[in-house]
Amino acid sequence: MQNNTPSPQAPQHDSDEIDLLALLGALIDGKWIIIGFTLVFAVIGVAYALLATPIYQANALIQIEEKSGGGLSAFSEVGEMFGATSKAVTEIELLKSRAVVGQTVRNLKLDITVKPNYFPVLGQWIARRFTPTEQQPVAAPWLGLNSYNWGGEQLDVFQLEVPADYLAKPLTLVVGENQTFGLYSEGENLLVEGNVGEQVVQGGFKIQIQTLMANPGAEFTLIKSRELNTTLSYQEQIEATERGRDSGIVALALQSPEPEHATRVLDEVSKLYVRQNVERNSAEAAQSLEFLKQQLPQVRKELERYEQALNDYQTSSKSVDISIETQAVLDQIVEIDTLISEQNLKRAEMERRFTRQHPSYQALLDQMEQLKRQKDELTSKVEGLPETQQELLRLTRDVQVTTEVYTALLNRSQELDVMRAGTVGNVRIIDNADVNIVQPVKPQKALIAFIATLMGGIIGVAVVLLRHAMNRGVEDPDVIEQLGLPVYASIPFSKDQEVVENIAKGKRQAAPNANSLLLAISNPADLAIESLRSLRTSLHFARLESKNNIMMISGPSPGVGKSFVSANLAAIMAQAGQKVLLIDADMRKGYIHKMFRQAPENGLSELLSTRITSADTIYKTELDNLHLIPRGQIPPNPSELLMHANFSSFLDNVKDEYDTIIIDTPPVLAVTDASIVGRQVGMSLIVTRFGLNSAKEIEVTKRRFEQNDIQLKGAIFNAVVKKASSYGAYGYGNYGYYNYEYKSDKS
């Protein structure tokens, strides 16, 4: 009769719902995974902190003082306009410029890289712990591995030039006997060989080794880099920052595994920067001096011309003196003309620095206009004087004004000459480069160990939560009952059960003196067997309404433990005095015969193909009331054999001879055998495994039976594990299709 009652749906949960108790339980269940990841990462972190090469930081301090204004001292107002505080940002860029860093690279030969060849992982750590002595300056090779450096080795390359094709490529220097060496390419081709201290020129290579102290056979890697690339690299490595806003204090820092190297580089950069600053300031004085030297000859010629004109006039007019009134006007005019001449010099200087629209330049023009107006007023007074006095005043004025200007220019040129020779610059080194060799800046061992341990814990938690999120298997029997399937028994997981199943499946060899492979016989007190006894009692009352005494046990998927349940349930029923027939209807992969130590031949497949009779098929077991029909040889058409009338006829013939017949069938979602057998039985049960079968999978199984007009009586929840995460809400995703590969065994 077709059952039209709609099947209950799996409980629906909001996809956004987060069960904190379930997550906490999952973390408790996965505590060993979390502890394992934490310990592994902690060990890795500690090992790295101990083995990593220490990095030291050299520090230097430079002060940028207020920059004095350049130009002519007589022009103090314009000098104040030019004088400004040097911005630290600008000075930092100058300090890290290629002019400074590039010269440092050239002076210290930083474009030549020397790397000792250490034993992998531990070699450098071992070398750092070697203390050279006078008797043993270099560590002896370990285990005869003389190609590696073990501590105390030194190599100082005074000169290295290579062809363009070998720039930035690693070359191998091999130490020879008696202070000799050989230089090899990556392909181990000998390029150069020579003696320490001698310059060797060969094949486009030029090399001179200044110092070499190492065991014969030891190897070093030499790299000749392009100067520009090395300069750019050090520009990035050197840190320059201002301490405090507008403080003018610049801190320099450079990190390196070699403290002496870092100190040497910073010292050289600091000295070159100070020298460049001095040269830059002296260049301003030299520039002003050059301008004055250009003006001095012209002013001198004008002075000589004016003096000659005055003498000629006095001789021709026989006038040697000017009146007191004219002298007063002359003094004023000379003063104004001197100022005008100075302003003209200022204007010439400013035209070299600013445009004509600059506010300072426009202000200077305004001052010159005022002086010209004052001069015009005095000129109007002069016009009232006698002509002789006017001419004498004009000529005397030209001489005095030119003399004043010439004297001022001459004095200033001498000042600038002295200034250029004694320029000290506006920056100075406060602290020379130094490094703390006791406490390296990297690695920070405690921090690395802590972070590694923390990362291990985080990754462990993430793995556990990911497993929990990916595990859609049912872990609560209530979920199965909400699908409309009563749970007749929850069988706890048994380690003995796992051992027996592995032996039966051929994954493990049984001991020669091993007891029965039936857990109900070998360990009848096991909790799993106690649960099966409870199942036996429940089934006793449930079968009262069944149409016959035949029971089928199937499952949604392989590996749920249905064969274990079938065999041990049959055993405890037989122990209770019932006469039981156990049939292995899984003619593809059935292994119940192994649990009874029987051969698979002469079983169900031969019976259904009428090659043998039922009397030849039914085997006695170690229990008097329990008989077994093994699967038989694997047939090519198991489903067709079960659909044949021979199967129905056989069941009709034997059902009256036994109190209970238990049929173990293949998974229903894998093949159709269970659906065929289910029509012949009075009770159908499925076995689901804890954490393996999802709610959707169980629902699809139930629907598959209903589509074939087979009513499932209930479910058996197998291999239940006590887990903290098994409590709380459960959400199960839609799995779609469930198809399992179920190939036949050949044994």
JSON list of N, CA and C in Angstrom, two decimals, residues 130-194:
[
{"chain": "A", "resi": 130, "resn": "PHE", "atom": "N", "xyz": [81.63, 30.06, 17.56]},
{"chain": "A", "resi": 130, "resn": "PHE", "atom": "CA", "xyz": [83.05, 29.73, 17.61]},
{"chain": "A", "resi": 130, "resn": "PHE", "atom": "C", "xyz": [83.84, 30.96, 18.08]},
{"chain": "A", "resi": 131, "resn": "THR", "atom": "N", "xyz": [84.75, 30.75, 19.03]},
{"chain": "A", "resi": 131, "resn": "THR", "atom": "CA", "xyz": [85.59, 31.83, 19.55]},
{"chain": "A", "resi": 131, "resn": "THR", "atom": "C", "xyz": [87.02, 31.61, 19.06]},
{"chain": "A", "resi": 132, "resn": "PRO", "atom": "N", "xyz": [87.50, 32.49, 18.17]},
{"chain": "A", "resi": 132, "resn": "PRO", "atom": "CA", "xyz": [88.87, 32.31, 17.66]},
{"chain": "A", "resi": 132, "resn": "PRO", "atom": "C", "xyz": [89.90, 32.50, 18.76]},
{"chain": "A", "resi": 133, "resn": "THR", "atom": "N", "xyz": [91.00, 31.77, 18.64]},
{"chain": "A", "resi": 133, "resn": "THR", "atom": "CA", "xyz": [92.14, 31.92, 19.54]},
{"chain": "A", "resi": 133, "resn": "THR", "atom": "C", "xyz": [93.40, 32.03, 18.70]},
{"chain": "A", "resi": 134, "resn": "GLU", "atom": "N", "xyz": [94.51, 32.37, 19.36]},
{"chain": "A", "resi": 134, "resn": "GLU", "atom": "CA", "xyz": [95.76, 32.46, 18.62]},
{"chain": "A", "resi": 134, "resn": "GLU", "atom": "C", "xyz": [96.19, 31.10, 18.08]},
{"chain": "A", "resi": 135, "resn": "GLN", "atom": "N", "xyz": [95.91, 30.06, 18.85]},
{"chain": "A", "resi": 135, "resn": "GLN", "atom": "CA", "xyz": [96.29, 28.72, 18.40]},
{"chain": "A", "resi": 135, "resn": "GLN", "atom": "C", "xyz": [95.35, 28.20, 17.31]},
{"chain": "A", "resi": 136, "resn": "GLN", "atom": "N", "xyz": [94.07, 28.60, 17.38]},
{"chain": "A", "resi": 136, "resn": "GLN", "atom": "CA", "xyz": [93.09, 28.13, 16.40]},
{"chain": "A", "resi": 136, "resn": "GLN", "atom": "C", "xyz": [92.21, 29.30, 15.97]},
{"chain": "A", "resi": 137, "resn": "PRO", "atom": "N", "xyz": [92.68, 30.09, 15.00]},
{"chain": "A", "resi": 137, "resn": "PRO", "atom": "CA", "xyz": [91.88, 31.25, 14.55]},
{"chain": "A", "resi": 137, "resn": "PRO", "atom": "C", "xyz": [90.67, 30.85, 13.72]},
{"chain": "A", "resi": 138, "resn": "VAL", "atom": "N", "xyz": [90.70, 29.66, 13.13]},
{"chain": "A", "resi": 138, "resn": "VAL", "atom": "CA", "xyz": [89.60, 29.20, 12.28]},
{"chain": "A", "resi": 138, "resn": "VAL", "atom": "C", "xyz": [89.14, 27.84, 12.78]},
{"chain": "A", "resi": 139, "resn": "ALA", "atom": "N", "xyz": [87.82, 27.64, 12.83]},
{"chain": "A", "resi": 139, "resn": "ALA", "atom": "CA", "xyz": [87.27, 26.37, 13.31]},
{"chain": "A", "resi": 139, "resn": "ALA", "atom": "C", "xyz": [87.58, 25.26, 12.32]},
{"chain": "A", "resi": 140, "resn": "ALA", "atom": "N", "xyz": [87.86, 24.07, 12.87]},
{"chain": "A", "resi": 140, "resn": "ALA", "atom": "CA", "xyz": [88.12, 22.91, 12.03]},
{"chain": "A", "resi": 140, "resn": "ALA", "atom": "C", "xyz": [86.82, 22.42, 11.40]},
{"chain": "A", "resi": 141, "resn": "PRO", "atom": "N", "xyz": [86.89, 21.89, 10.19]},
{"chain": "A", "resi": 141, "resn": "PRO", "atom": "CA", "xyz": [85.66, 21.40, 9.52]},
{"chain": "A", "resi": 141, "resn": "PRO", "atom": "C", "xyz": [85.01, 20.27, 10.30]},
{"chain": "A", "resi": 142, "resn": "TRP", "atom": "N", "xyz": [83.69, 20.27, 10.32]},
{"chain": "A", "resi": 142, "resn": "TRP", "atom": "CA", "xyz": [82.93, 19.19, 10.95]},
{"chain": "A", "resi": 142, "resn": "TRP", "atom": "C", "xyz": [82.75, 18.06, 9.96]},
{"chain": "A", "resi": 143, "resn": "LEU", "atom": "N", "xyz": [82.97, 16.85, 10.42]},
{"chain": "A", "resi": 143, "resn": "LEU", "atom": "CA", "xyz": [82.72, 15.65, 9.63]},
{"chain": "A", "resi": 143, "resn": "LEU", "atom": "C", "xyz": [83.41, 15.69, 8.27]},
{"chain": "A", "resi": 144, "resn": "GLY", "atom": "N", "xyz": [84.53, 16.43, 8.20]},
{"chain": "A", "resi": 144, "resn": "GLY", "atom": "CA", "xyz": [85.27, 16.50, 6.95]},
{"chain": "A", "resi": 144, "resn": "GLY", "atom": "C", "xyz": [84.63, 17.36, 5.89]},
{"chain": "A", "resi": 145, "resn": "LEU", "atom": "N", "xyz": [83.62, 18.13, 6.22]},
{"chain": "A", "resi": 145, "resn": "LEU", "atom": "CA", "xyz": [82.94, 18.99, 5.24]},
{"chain": "A", "resi": 145, "resn": "LEU", "atom": "C", "xyz": [83.70, 20.31, 5.15]},
{"chain": "A", "resi": 146, "resn": "ASN", "atom": "N", "xyz": [84.84, 20.29, 4.44]},
{"chain": "A", "resi": 146, "resn": "ASN", "atom": "CA", "xyz": [85.70, 21.47, 4.41]},
{"chain": "A", "resi": 146, "resn": "ASN", "atom": "C", "xyz": [85.24, 22.53, 3.43]},
{"chain": "A", "resi": 147, "resn": "SER", "atom": "N", "xyz": [84.20, 22.26, 2.64]},
{"chain": "A", "resi": 147, "resn": "SER", "atom": "CA", "xyz": [83.70, 23.29, 1.73]},
{"chain": "A", "resi": 147, "resn": "SER", "atom": "C", "xyz": [82.85, 24.33, 2.46]},
{"chain": "A", "resi": 148, "resn": "TYR", "atom": "N", "xyz": [82.46, 24.01, 3.68]},
{"chain": "A", "resi": 148, "resn": "TYR", "atom": "CA", "xyz": [81.65, 24.94, 4.47]},
{"chain": "A", "resi": 148, "resn": "TYR", "atom": "C", "xyz": [82.55, 25.70, 5.44]},
{"chain": "A", "resi": 149, "resn": "ASN", "atom": "N", "xyz": [82.07, 26.87, 5.86]},
{"chain": "A", "resi": 149, "resn": "ASN", "atom": "CA", "xyz": [82.76, 27.68, 6.86]},
{"chain": "A", "resi": 149, "resn": "ASN", "atom": "C", "xyz": [82.14, 27.40, 8.22]},
{"chain": "A", "resi": 150, "resn": "TRP", "atom": "N", "xyz": [83.00, 27.15, 9.22]},
{"chain": "A", "resi": 150, "resn": "TRP", "atom": "CA", "xyz": [82.50, 26.75, 10.53]},
{"chain": "A", "resi": 150, "resn": "TRP", "atom": "C", "xyz": [82.83, 27.77, 11.62]},
{"chain": "A", "resi": 151, "resn": "GLY", "atom": "N", "xyz": [83.41, 28.92, 11.24]},
{"chain": "A", "resi": 151, "resn": "GLY", "atom": "CA", "xyz": [83.66, 29.97, 12.22]},
{"chain": "A", "resi": 151, "resn": "GLY", "atom": "C", "xyz": [85.07, 30.50, 12.16]},
{"chain": "A", "resi": 152, "resn": "GLY", "atom": "N", "xyz": [85.21, 31.83, 12.27]},
{"chain": "A", "resi": 152, "resn": "GLY", "atom": "CA", "xyz": [86.51, 32.47, 12.29]},
{"chain": "A", "resi": 152, "resn": "GLY", "atom": "C", "xyz": [87.06, 32.84, 10.93]},
{"chain": "A", "resi": 153, "resn": "GLU", "atom": "N", "xyz": [86.38, 32.50, 9.83]},
{"chain": "A", "resi": 153, "resn": "GLU", "atom": "CA", "xyz": [86.90, 32.79, 8.50]},
{"chain": "A", "resi": 153, "resn": "GLU", "atom": "C", "xyz": [86.84, 34.29, 8.19]},
{"chain": "A", "resi": 154, "resn": "GLN", "atom": "N", "xyz": [87.82, 34.76, 7.41]},
{"chain": "A", "resi": 154, "resn": "GLN", "atom": "CA", "xyz": [87.86, 36.16, 6.99]},
{"chain": "A", "resi": 154, "resn": "GLN", "atom": "C", "xyz": [88.22, 36.22, 5.52]},
{"chain": "A", "resi": 155, "resn": "LEU", "atom": "N", "xyz": [87.55, 37.12, 4.80]},
{"chain": "A", "resi": 155, "resn": "LEU", "atom": "CA", "xyz": [87.87, 37.36, 3.40]},
{"chain": "A", "resi": 155, "resn": "LEU", "atom": "C", "xyz": [87.63, 38.84, 3.11]},
{"chain": "A", "resi": 156, "resn": "ASP", "atom": "N", "xyz": [88.70, 39.55, 2.76]},
{"chain": "A", "resi": 156, "resn": "ASP", "atom": "CA", "xyz": [88.62, 40.98, 2.44]},
{"chain": "A", "resi": 156, "resn": "ASP", "atom": "C", "xyz": [89.06, 41.16, 1.00]},
{"chain": "A", "resi": 157, "resn": "VAL", "atom": "N", "xyz": [88.10, 41.56, 0.16]},
{"chain": "A", "resi": 157, "resn": "VAL", "atom": "CA", "xyz": [88.37, 41.75, -1.27]},
{"chain": "A", "resi": 157, "resn": "VAL", "atom": "C", "xyz": [88.69, 43.22, -1.49]},
{"chain": "A", "resi": 158, "resn": "PHE", "atom": "N", "xyz": [89.94, 43.51, -1.87]},
{"chain": "A", "resi": 158, "resn": "PHE", "atom": "CA", "xyz": [90.35, 44.90, -2.10]},
{"chain": "A", "resi": 158, "resn": "PHE", "atom": "C", "xyz": [89.84, 45.40, -3.45]},
{"chain": "A", "resi": 159, "resn": "GLN", "atom": "N", "xyz": [89.81, 44.54, -4.45]},
{"chain": "A", "resi": 159, "resn": "GLN", "atom": "CA", "xyz": [89.40, 44.96, -5.79]},
{"chain": "A", "resi": 159, "resn": "GLN", "atom": "C", "xyz": [88.75, 43.79, -6.50]},
{"chain": "A", "resi": 160, "resn": "LEU", "atom": "N", "xyz": [87.66, 44.08, -7.19]},
{"chain": "A", "resi": 160, "resn": "LEU", "atom": "CA", "xyz": [86.99, 43.06, -7.99]},
{"chain": "A", "resi": 160, "resn": "LEU", "atom": "C", "xyz": [86.30, 43.73, -9.16]},
{"chain": "A", "resi": 161, "resn": "GLU", "atom": "N", "xyz": [86.75, 43.40, -10.34]},
{"chain": "A", "resi": 161, "resn": "GLU", "atom": "CA", "xyz": [86.11, 43.88, -11.57]},
{"chain": "A", "resi": 161, "resn": "GLU", "atom": "C", "xyz": [85.81, 42.66, -12.43]},
{"chain": "A", "resi": 162, "resn": "VAL", "atom": "N", "xyz": [84.61, 42.65, -12.99]},
{"chain": "A", "resi": 162, "resn": "VAL", "atom": "CA", "xyz": [84.17, 41.50, -13.79]},
{"chain": "A", "resi": 162, "resn": "VAL", "atom": "C", "xyz": [83.60, 42.01, -15.10]},
{"chain": "A", "resi": 163, "resn": "PRO", "atom": "N", "xyz": [83.55, 41.16, -16.12]},
{"chain": "A", "resi": 163, "resn": "PRO", "atom": "CA", "xyz": [82.88, 41.56, -17.36]},
{"chain": "A", "resi": 163, "resn": "PRO", "atom": "C", "xyz": [81.40, 41.84, -17.12]},
{"chain": "A", "resi": 164, "resn": "ALA", "atom": "N", "xyz": [80.81, 42.58, -18.04]},
{"chain": "A", "resi": 164, "resn": "ALA", "atom": "CA", "xyz": [79.41, 43.00, -17.87]},
{"chain": "A", "resi": 164, "resn": "ALA", "atom": "C", "xyz": [78.47, 41.81, -17.72]},
{"chain": "A", "resi": 165, "resn": "ASP", "atom": "N", "xyz": [78.78, 40.69, -18.36]},
{"chain": "A", "resi": 165, "resn": "ASP", "atom": "CA", "xyz": [77.90, 39.52, -18.30]},
{"chain": "A", "resi": 165, "resn": "ASP", "atom": "C", "xyz": [77.88, 38.89, -16.91]},
{"chain": "A", "resi": 166, "resn": "TYR", "atom": "N", "xyz": [78.90, 39.18, -16.11]},
{"chain": "A", "resi": 166, "resn": "TYR", "atom": "CA", "xyz": [78.99, 38.57, -14.78]},
{"chain": "A", "resi": 166, "resn": "TYR", "atom": "C", "xyz": [78.55, 39.51, -13.67]},
{"chain": "A", "resi": 167, "resn": "LEU", "atom": "N", "xyz": [78.09, 40.70, -14.00]},
{"chain": "A", "resi": 167, "resn": "LEU", "atom": "CA", "xyz": [77.60, 41.61, -12.98]},
{"chain": "A", "resi": 167, "resn": "LEU", "atom": "C", "xyz": [76.35, 41.04, -12.32]},
{"chain": "A", "resi": 168, "resn": "ALA", "atom": "N", "xyz": [76.30, 41.15, -11.01]},
{"chain": "A", "resi": 168, "resn": "ALA", "atom": "CA", "xyz": [75.16, 40.69, -10.19]},
{"chain": "A", "resi": 168, "resn": "ALA", "atom": "C", "xyz": [75.00, 39.17, -10.23]},
{"chain": "A", "resi": 169, "resn": "LYS", "atom": "N", "xyz": [75.99, 38.44, -10.74]},
{"chain": "A", "resi": 169, "resn": "LYS", "atom": "CA", "xyz": [75.92, 36.98, -10.75]},
{"chain": "A", "resi": 169, "resn": "LYS", "atom": "C", "xyz": [76.86, 36.43, -9.68]},
{"chain": "A", "resi": 170, "resn": "PRO", "atom": "N", "xyz": [76.42, 35.39, -8.95]},
{"chain": "A", "resi": 170, "resn": "PRO", "atom": "CA", "xyz": [77.27, 34.84, -7.89]},
{"chain": "A", "resi": 170, "resn": "PRO", "atom": "C", "xyz": [78.46, 34.07, -8.47]},
{"chain": "A", "resi": 171, "resn": "LEU", "atom": "N", "xyz": [79.62, 34.34, -7.92]},
{"chain": "A", "resi": 171, "resn": "LEU", "atom": "CA", "xyz": [80.85, 33.63, -8.26]},
{"chain": "A", "resi": 171, "resn": "LEU", "atom": "C", "xyz": [81.35, 32.93, -7.00]},
{"chain": "A", "resi": 172, "resn": "THR", "atom": "N", "xyz": [81.95, 31.79, -7.17]},
{"chain": "A", "resi": 172, "resn": "THR", "atom": "CA", "xyz": [82.42, 31.00, -6.03]},
{"chain": "A", "resi": 172, "resn": "THR", "atom": "C", "xyz": [83.93, 31.09, -5.92]},
{"chain": "A", "resi": 173, "resn": "LEU", "atom": "N", "xyz": [84.39, 31.55, -4.75]},
{"chain": "A", "resi": 173, "resn": "LEU", "atom": "CA", "xyz": [85.83, 31.60, -4.46]},
{"chain": "A", "resi": 173, "resn": "LEU", "atom": "C", "xyz": [86.17, 30.41, -3.57]},
{"chain": "A", "resi": 174, "resn": "VAL", "atom": "N", "xyz": [87.10, 29.57, -4.05]},
{"chain": "A", "resi": 174, "resn": "VAL", "atom": "CA", "xyz": [87.51, 28.38, -3.31]},
{"chain": "A", "resi": 174, "resn": "VAL", "atom": "C", "xyz": [88.92, 28.61, -2.78]},
{"chain": "A", "resi": 175, "resn": "VAL", "atom": "N", "xyz": [89.10, 28.42, -1.48]},
{"chain": "A", "resi": 175, "resn": "VAL", "atom": "CA", "xyz": [90.39, 28.63, -0.84]},
{"chain": "A", "resi": 175, "resn": "VAL", "atom": "C", "xyz": [91.32, 27.45, -1.16]},
{"chain": "A", "resi": 176, "resn": "GLY", "atom": "N", "xyz": [92.54, 27.78, -1.56]},
{"chain": "A", "resi": 176, "resn": "GLY", "atom": "CA", "xyz": [93.52, 26.75, -1.85]},
{"chain": "A", "resi": 176, "resn": "GLY", "atom": "C", "xyz": [94.59, 26.67, -0.78]},
{"chain": "A", "resi": 177, "resn": "GLU", "atom": "N", "xyz": [95.61, 25.88, -1.05]},
{"chain": "A", "resi": 177, "resn": "GLU", "atom": "CA", "xyz": [96.73, 25.75, -0.12]},
{"chain": "A", "resi": 177, "resn": "GLU", "atom": "C", "xyz": [97.68, 26.95, -0.25]},
{"chain": "A", "resi": 178, "resn": "ASN", "atom": "N", "xyz": [98.35, 27.28, 0.85]},
{"chain": "A", "resi": 178, "resn": "ASN", "atom": "CA", "xyz": [99.41, 28.30, 0.85]},
{"chain": "A", "resi": 178, "resn": "ASN", "atom": "C", "xyz": [98.93, 29.64, 0.29]},
{"chain": "A", "resi": 179, "resn": "GLN", "atom": "N", "xyz": [97.79, 30.12, 0.82]},
{"chain": "A", "resi": 179, "resn": "GLN", "atom": "CA", "xyz": [97.28, 31.45, 0.47]},
{"chain": "A", "resi": 179, "resn": "GLN", "atom": "C", "xyz": [96.99, 31.59, -1.03]},
{"chain": "A", "resi": 180, "resn": "THR", "atom": "N", "xyz": [96.45, 30.57, -1.62]},
{"chain": "A", "resi": 180, "resn": "THR", "atom": "CA", "xyz": [96.01, 30.63, -3.01]},
{"chain": "A", "resi": 180, "resn": "THR", "atom": "C", "xyz": [94.50, 30.52, -3.05]},
{"chain": "A", "resi": 181, "resn": "PHE", "atom": "N", "xyz": [93.94, 30.88, -4.18]},
{"chain": "A", "resi": 181, "resn": "PHE", "atom": "CA", "xyz": [92.49, 30.82, -4.34]},
{"chain": "A", "resi": 181, "resn": "PHE", "atom": "C", "xyz": [92.16, 30.59, -5.81]},
{"chain": "A", "resi": 182, "resn": "GLY", "atom": "N", "xyz": [90.91, 30.16, -6.03]},
{"chain": "A", "resi": 182, "resn": "GLY", "atom": "CA", "xyz": [90.38, 30.01, -7.37]},
{"chain": "A", "resi": 182, "resn": "GLY", "atom": "C", "xyz": [88.98, 30.59, -7.43]},
{"chain": "A", "resi": 183, "resn": "LEU", "atom": "N", "xyz": [88.68, 31.29, -8.52]},
{"chain": "A", "resi": 183, "resn": "LEU", "atom": "CA", "xyz": [87.36, 31.90, -8.70]},
{"chain": "A", "resi": 183, "resn": "LEU", "atom": "C", "xyz": [86.63, 31.14, -9.79]},
{"chain": "A", "resi": 184, "resn": "TYR", "atom": "N", "xyz": [85.42, 30.65, -9.45]},
{"chain": "A", "resi": 184, "resn": "TYR", "atom": "CA", "xyz": [84.67, 29.80, -10.36]},
{"chain": "A", "resi": 184, "resn": "TYR", "atom": "C", "xyz": [83.32, 30.44, -10.67]},
{"chain": "A", "resi": 185, "resn": "SER", "atom": "N", "xyz": [82.79, 30.12, -11.85]},
{"chain": "A", "resi": 185, "resn": "SER", "atom": "CA", "xyz": [81.46, 30.59, -12.24]},
{"chain": "A", "resi": 185, "resn": "SER", "atom": "C", "xyz": [80.41, 29.64, -11.69]},
{"chain": "A", "resi": 186, "resn": "GLU", "atom": "N", "xyz": [79.14, 29.94, -11.98]},
{"chain": "A", "resi": 186, "resn": "GLU", "atom": "CA", "xyz": [78.05, 29.09, -11.50]},
{"chain": "A", "resi": 186, "resn": "GLU", "atom": "C", "xyz": [78.17, 27.68, -12.07]},
{"chain": "A", "resi": 187, "resn": "GLY", "atom": "N", "xyz": [78.69, 27.57, -13.27]},
{"chain": "A", "resi": 187, "resn": "GLY", "atom": "CA", "xyz": [78.86, 26.25, -13.88]},
{"chain": "A", "resi": 187, "resn": "GLY", "atom": "C", "xyz": [80.13, 25.56, -13.45]},
{"chain": "A", "resi": 188, "resn": "GLU", "atom": "N", "xyz": [80.78, 26.05, -12.36]},
{"chain": "A", "resi": 188, "resn": "GLU", "atom": "CA", "xyz": [82.00, 25.48, -11.81]},
{"chain": "A", "resi": 188, "resn": "GLU", "atom": "C", "xyz": [83.15, 25.52, -12.81]},
{"chain": "A", "resi": 189, "resn": "ASN", "atom": "N", "xyz": [83.15, 26.52, -13.68]},
{"chain": "A", "resi": 189, "resn": "ASN", "atom": "CA", "xyz": [84.28, 26.73, -14.59]},
{"chain": "A", "resi": 189, "resn": "ASN", "atom": "C", "xyz": [85.27, 27.68, -13.93]},
{"chain": "A", "resi": 190, "resn": "LEU", "atom": "N", "xyz": [86.55, 27.32, -13.96]},
{"chain": "A", "resi": 190, "resn": "LEU", "atom": "CA", "xyz": [87.58, 28.15, -13.35]},
{"chain": "A", "resi": 190, "resn": "LEU", "atom": "C", "xyz": [87.76, 29.42, -14.17]},
{"chain": "A", "resi": 191, "resn": "LEU", "atom": "N", "xyz": [87.62, 30.56, -13.51]},
{"chain": "A", "resi": 191, "resn": "LEU", "atom": "CA", "xyz": [87.75, 31.86, -14.18]},
{"chain": "A", "resi": 191, "resn": "LEU", "atom": "C", "xyz": [89.09, 32.51, -13.88]},
{"chain": "A", "resi": 192, "resn": "VAL", "atom": "N", "xyz": [89.48, 32.51, -12.61]},
{"chain": "A", "resi": 192, "resn": "VAL", "atom": "CA", "xyz": [90.71, 33.18, -12.18]},
{"chain": "A", "resi": 192, "resn": "VAL", "atom": "C", "xyz": [91.32, 32.36, -11.06]},
{"chain": "A", "resi": 193, "resn": "GLU", "atom": "N", "xyz": [92.63, 32.30, -11.01]},
{"chain": "A", "resi": 193, "resn": "GLU", "atom": "CA", "xyz": [93.32, 31.74, -9.86]},
{"chain": "A", "resi": 193, "resn": "GLU", "atom": "C", "xyz": [94.56, 32.57, -9.58]},
{"chain": "A", "resi": 194, "resn": "GLY", "atom": "N", "xyz": [94.91, 32.69, -8.30]},
{"chain": "A", "resi": 194, "resn": "GLY", "atom": "CA", "xyz": [96.04, 33.53, -7.95]},
{"chain": "A", "resi": 194, "resn": "GLY", "atom": "C", "xyz": [96.39, 33.41, -6.49]}
]
